[in-house]
Amino acid sequence: MGRKRTKSGKIRLAEVAELAGVSPITASRFFRNPEALSVAKRTRVESAARELGYVPNLAARALASQRTEVIGVLIPSLTNNVFSDVLRGIYDASEGSRYSIQLSNTRYSILQEEKLLRLFLAQKPAGLIVTGIDQTAESRAMLEAADCPIVQIMEIGPNPVDMMIGFSHYDAARAAIAHLFAQGHRRIGFVGARMDPRVQRRLDGYAAAVKDAGLFDQRLIVTTATPTSVTLGGALFADLLAREPDIDAVFCANDDLALGVLFECRRREIAVPDQIAIVGFNDLEFMASSVPTLTSVRTNRYEMGSTAAAMLIEAIEGKRPEEPVLDLGFTVIERQSSQTQRSAASPRAPEWVPAVQNDSVTNDP
Amino acid sequence: MGRKRTKSGKIRLAEVAELAGVSPITASRFFRNPEALSVAKRTRVESAARELGYVPNLAARALASQRTEVIGVLIPSLTNNVFSDVLRGIYDASEGSRYSIQLSNTRYSILQEEKLLRLFLAQKPAGLIVTGIDQTAESRAMLEAADCPIVQIMEIGPNPVDMMIGFSHYDAARAAIAHLFAQGHRRIGFVGARMDPRVQRRLDGYAAAVKDAGLFDQRLIVTTATPTSVTLGGALFADLLAREPDIDAVFCANDDLALGVLFECRRREIAVPDQIAIVGFNDLEFMASSVPTLTSVRTNRYEMGSTAAAMLIEAIEGKRPEEPVLDLGFTVIERQSSQTQRSAASPRAPEWVPAVQNDSVTNDP
DNA sequence: TTGTACGCGTTATCAA
DNA sequence: TTGATAACGCGTACAA
């Protein structure tokens, strides 16, 4: 008969078992698979655990079971609004589950991602969420060799490692440009920053759309590797204007840039949308309340996170989804900044408030 | 002579030790405190570990040592820009250390915080970072009983549980109001949302400042428990205007609200700062590039996070700071939206670009 | 500076 | 459905 109480003063499984009058392994089963116990023992263990205030020791569990209940998450940025929404979804969906989130920031570096991946995999995570589809060959190999479910988020593409959830940035950009064409715009500029793979694909979508219309012009494209910001949006737009003063619309790779462009227009007394239309990307909250309100492409970021985590947990527990690739789509939210036809109306008129449900071009697959 | 290889095929410490020709405990020491080994053995263990690709099993380590290398972090929001900056600081400072971050979202609920705290403490974290100074009595008791270093972040106040890093939201608000008084404003409104403890203290600072000037008027204060947003800023300002049309300045509890107020002014053709001055709080990036540029109170969020994590790690390793409470101060960044005197100048004139370094009222303690 | 003996709290395995 | 036994891989305590 060993000690009854652990050195640290914490309650162990063995004590719960003793109070309940069962063996430790039975008590152990109660916490992992209560159905496997007879009702009588189940209630006895339950009340014993409650009485003693038992809390399982996760380290011991991980050691004995040779697996952890940790979901690794690799994202490129902690401050970008896009990822904070995704993160919130992931945390919300994991809450209440037995899994905990281990988060790391790749800082938009696929080499950093590779390094972190190696670290994560060494701890045998229960599952993994990684951003995008542009891993290094080495990362790709590690992911494919990993013996846990994996979800790639933010975009969709061919050859998923395992599961995938996102939308087509290429199609979304094309839809935004189609909207601008429909409004009568012809010389449409592109403003992009950071130029990570997803922004690059938005640029590709833009380029394809204007090429199809025979309106492609390399000089209408202004990009930089610098991280995005509102101020940068203004500066890039200034560059664009200096080079091509006759543009009639700007498609911004994200909403911060779009807001910067709007401010720059105001600074230069350029009327929006009369002289220049603006379209952003992501549909952050402020886009609906700026003056004029700003057209953007809405993406389902929170759902991307929460669904990714939910899918992953299901897969960990053996219930793999029928379709491993989930397209969450996007919606072009048409607002004042791109509505040329009615631009003579007063910005204060109530009829200007966009009825999102009716005006929108949705691509919900 | 046991097995030489673990079932899972992973390399164990014992194998490294064998290859190096030392006992397992010596190899163990190498990974935790290399200085304690003779140079000869140190190099032998090092090359053996490298050759075998050894990765320590954290679960076994945690079980044997009765402690983890996990830093728990409790913050009220994942999406609020303020906290994403803090988080980035925390993650950056923990990177490269042996500690990993376990993050949880209290959603601005101190009851949720209490629940999460209980969960965290059960896992014996190496250290803890918690937000603010308004824990429940129960939480407070748990924190005080915890046998690990703790840092309270975001604000400073009396009776730290352990360490504390932040600034006085009360003083910061007073400084903002003092600036508005200095610019000649008399009827200064307050717009606040969420009304978490820190926003409440900004309101207290505002109220004290206007009372001191004999200018307090309850009707100038508009608040709501609703989460903050740009749109909400516009709506709250509209309420304020409807009630008190003769205000000449608005102090917003954060920058999103301030931007919303700016847009609402534009919608109503109210000149800023000529008719109404606007001051925000936090100095998010867009404040410097809006039209007009917006005055705000700069806070050192990233440093708050990185310093908190760095202090905590030092404390975990036995090097407690001499002064447990660190005031990171704030700076009133004066921009166009509150500069009454020169408001007749064109917003496009270059002299309008604020020279932050010269114009600012700093409170760096 | 290095090593021995043992414990950390739980779960896998297999038998009953 | 339940239980006995033996890991799981490493660190603590103490001795050498």
PDB file of C-alpha atoms in Angstrom, chain A residues 30 33 65 76 80-81 93 97 110 136 158 162 197 200 210-211 213 249 287 294 320 354:
ATOM      1  CA  PHE A  30     -14.746   6.916 -16.565  1.00  0.00           C
ATOM      2  CA  ASN A  33     -15.250   6.781 -22.048  1.00  0.00           C
ATOM      3  CA  SER A  65      -1.052   7.382 -23.842  1.00  0.00           C
ATOM      4  CA  PRO A  76       1.469  34.311 -40.414  1.00  0.00           C
ATOM      5  CA  ASN A  80      -3.660  41.401 -38.939  1.00  0.00           C
ATOM      6  CA  ASN A  81      -7.421  41.677 -38.379  1.00  0.00           C
ATOM      7  CA  ALA A  93     -14.623  26.054 -31.431  1.00  0.00           C
ATOM      8  CA  SER A  97     -13.545  20.342 -26.234  1.00  0.00           C
ATOM      9  CA  ILE A 110       7.663  29.755 -44.920  1.00  0.00           C
ATOM     10  CA  THR A 136       8.144  24.507 -48.482  1.00  0.00           C
ATOM     11  CA  PRO A 158      -5.419  21.471 -55.615  1.00  0.00           C
ATOM     12  CA  ASP A 162      -5.460  16.461 -45.802  1.00  0.00           C
ATOM     13  CA  PRO A 197       0.606  34.253 -51.643  1.00  0.00           C
ATOM     14  CA  GLN A 200      -0.586  37.550 -55.102  1.00  0.00           C
ATOM     15  CA  VAL A 210      -8.711  43.075 -66.951  1.00  0.00           C
ATOM     16  CA  LYS A 211      -6.875  41.010 -69.588  1.00  0.00           C
ATOM     17  CA  ALA A 213     -11.558  42.761 -71.126  1.00  0.00           C
ATOM     18  CA  ALA A 249     -11.087  52.934 -60.120  1.00  0.00           C
ATOM     19  CA  MET A 287     -15.985  49.772 -44.452  1.00  0.00           C
ATOM     20  CA  LEU A 294     -16.591  51.432 -49.042  1.00  0.00           C
ATOM     21  CA  ARG A 320     -13.617  12.499 -41.176  1.00  0.00           C
ATOM     22  CA  PRO A 354     -26.886  49.980 -48.985  1.00  0.00           C
TER      23      PRO A 354
END
